[in-house]
Coordinates of C-alpha atoms in Angstrom, one line a residue:
M1 CA -0.3 -0.2 -0.1
Q2 CA 1.4 3.2 -0.9
T3 CA 1.6 6.1 1.5
P4 CA -0.3 9.2 0.9
F5 CA 2.0 12.2 -0.1
T6 CA 0.8 15.2 2.7
T7 CA 1.6 18.9 2.6
A8 CA 4.6 18.3 5.2
D9 CA 6.5 15.7 2.8
T10 CA 5.8 18.6 0.2
D11 CA 7.2 21.4 2.9
R12 CA 10.3 18.7 3.8
L13 CA 11.6 18.6 -0.2
L14 CA 10.8 22.1 -1.0
G15 CA 13.1 23.2 2.5
L16 CA 15.1 20.6 1.5
A17 CA 15.8 22.4 -2.8
D18 CA 15.6 26.0 -0.6
Q19 CA 18.7 24.6 1.4
F20 CA 20.9 23.6 -1.7
M21 CA 20.2 27.0 -3.2
E22 CA 21.4 28.5 -0.2
D23 CA 24.3 26.9 0.1
W24 CA 25.0 26.8 -3.8
E25 CA 24.6 30.6 -3.9
A26 CA 27.0 31.2 -1.0
N27 CA 29.8 28.8 -2.0
E28 CA 30.8 28.1 -5.7
G29 CA 27.5 29.9 -6.9
K30 CA 28.7 33.3 -5.8
H31 CA 30.6 33.0 -9.3
D32 CA 28.4 30.9 -11.5
P33 CA 25.8 32.1 -14.0
E34 CA 24.1 28.4 -13.8
C35 CA 23.3 29.0 -10.4
A36 CA 21.3 32.6 -10.9
E37 CA 19.7 30.9 -14.0
R38 CA 18.2 27.6 -11.1
R39 CA 17.4 30.6 -8.6
A40 CA 14.9 32.5 -11.3
E41 CA 13.9 28.5 -12.3
W42 CA 13.5 27.4 -8.3
N43 CA 11.8 30.8 -8.1
A44 CA 9.6 30.8 -10.0
I45 CA 8.7 27.1 -10.2
R46 CA 7.9 26.8 -6.3
P47 CA 4.9 28.8 -5.3
L48 CA 3.2 26.1 -8.2
L49 CA 4.7 23.3 -5.7
V50 CA 3.5 24.6 -2.3
Q51 CA 0.3 24.4 -4.2
A52 CA 0.1 21.7 -5.4
P53 CA -1.9 20.0 -2.4
A54 CA -4.4 22.8 -2.9
M55 CA -3.9 22.2 -6.5
L56 CA -4.9 18.4 -6.3
T57 CA -7.6 18.5 -3.6
A58 CA -9.6 21.1 -6.2
I59 CA -9.2 19.0 -8.9
R60 CA -10.5 16.4 -6.9
T61 CA -13.6 18.2 -6.1
I62 CA -13.9 19.4 -9.5
I63 CA -14.3 15.9 -10.7
E64 CA -16.6 14.8 -7.9
R65 CA -18.6 18.0 -8.5
A66 CA -18.5 17.2 -13.0
D67 CA -19.8 13.8 -12.5
D68 CA -22.6 14.9 -10.7
L69 CA -23.5 17.0 -12.9
I70 CA -23.4 15.2 -15.3
S71 CA -25.2 12.1 -14.7
A72 CA -28.4 14.9 -13.4
I73 CA -28.2 16.6 -16.9
D74 CA -27.8 13.0 -18.5
G75 CA -30.7 12.6 -16.7
A76 CA -32.9 15.1 -17.1
T77 CA -32.6 15.6 -20.8
D78 CA -30.4 15.5 -24.4
Q79 CA -30.9 19.1 -24.9
F80 CA -27.2 19.4 -23.5
E81 CA -25.5 17.1 -25.0
P82 CA -22.3 17.9 -26.4
E83 CA -21.7 19.9 -23.3
V84 CA -22.1 16.8 -21.4
A85 CA -20.1 15.3 -24.0
G86 CA -17.3 17.7 -23.7
L87 CA -17.3 18.3 -19.7
S88 CA -17.2 14.1 -18.9
A89 CA -13.8 15.0 -21.5
A90 CA -12.8 17.8 -19.4
T91 CA -13.2 15.4 -16.5
S92 CA -11.7 12.2 -17.8
A93 CA -8.5 14.2 -18.8
A94 CA -8.4 15.4 -15.0
E95 CA -8.6 11.9 -13.8
K96 CA -5.8 10.8 -16.1
V97 CA -3.9 13.8 -14.9
I98 CA -4.1 12.4 -11.0
D99 CA -4.1 8.8 -12.0
G100 CA -0.3 10.0 -13.4
I101 CA 0.5 11.4 -10.2
G102 CA -0.4 8.5 -8.5
G103 CA -3.7 9.3 -7.9
Q104 CA -2.9 10.2 -3.9
P105 CA -5.3 11.8 -1.2

């Protein structure tokens, strides 16, 4: 059984990366142009990684609500068939994203 990846795990890994960048900058990175480039990349991606657990929760909630809506519309009328098909396809795509990252709760 796979252990869920928690916010604490995220914080720990982000902290390790932060420490690595700080150590690099304080030592050999002072005169290394690649260090400045990696810092800029890290500063750009870090906020997304911080929000990853919340984004995963939001995606799961959207999938759940979309499934409910698809069922309700499907049962009521065929008037919105293209819209329901589009929502269903989007929901399936989101589920594949979650499955691709391990589907952790």
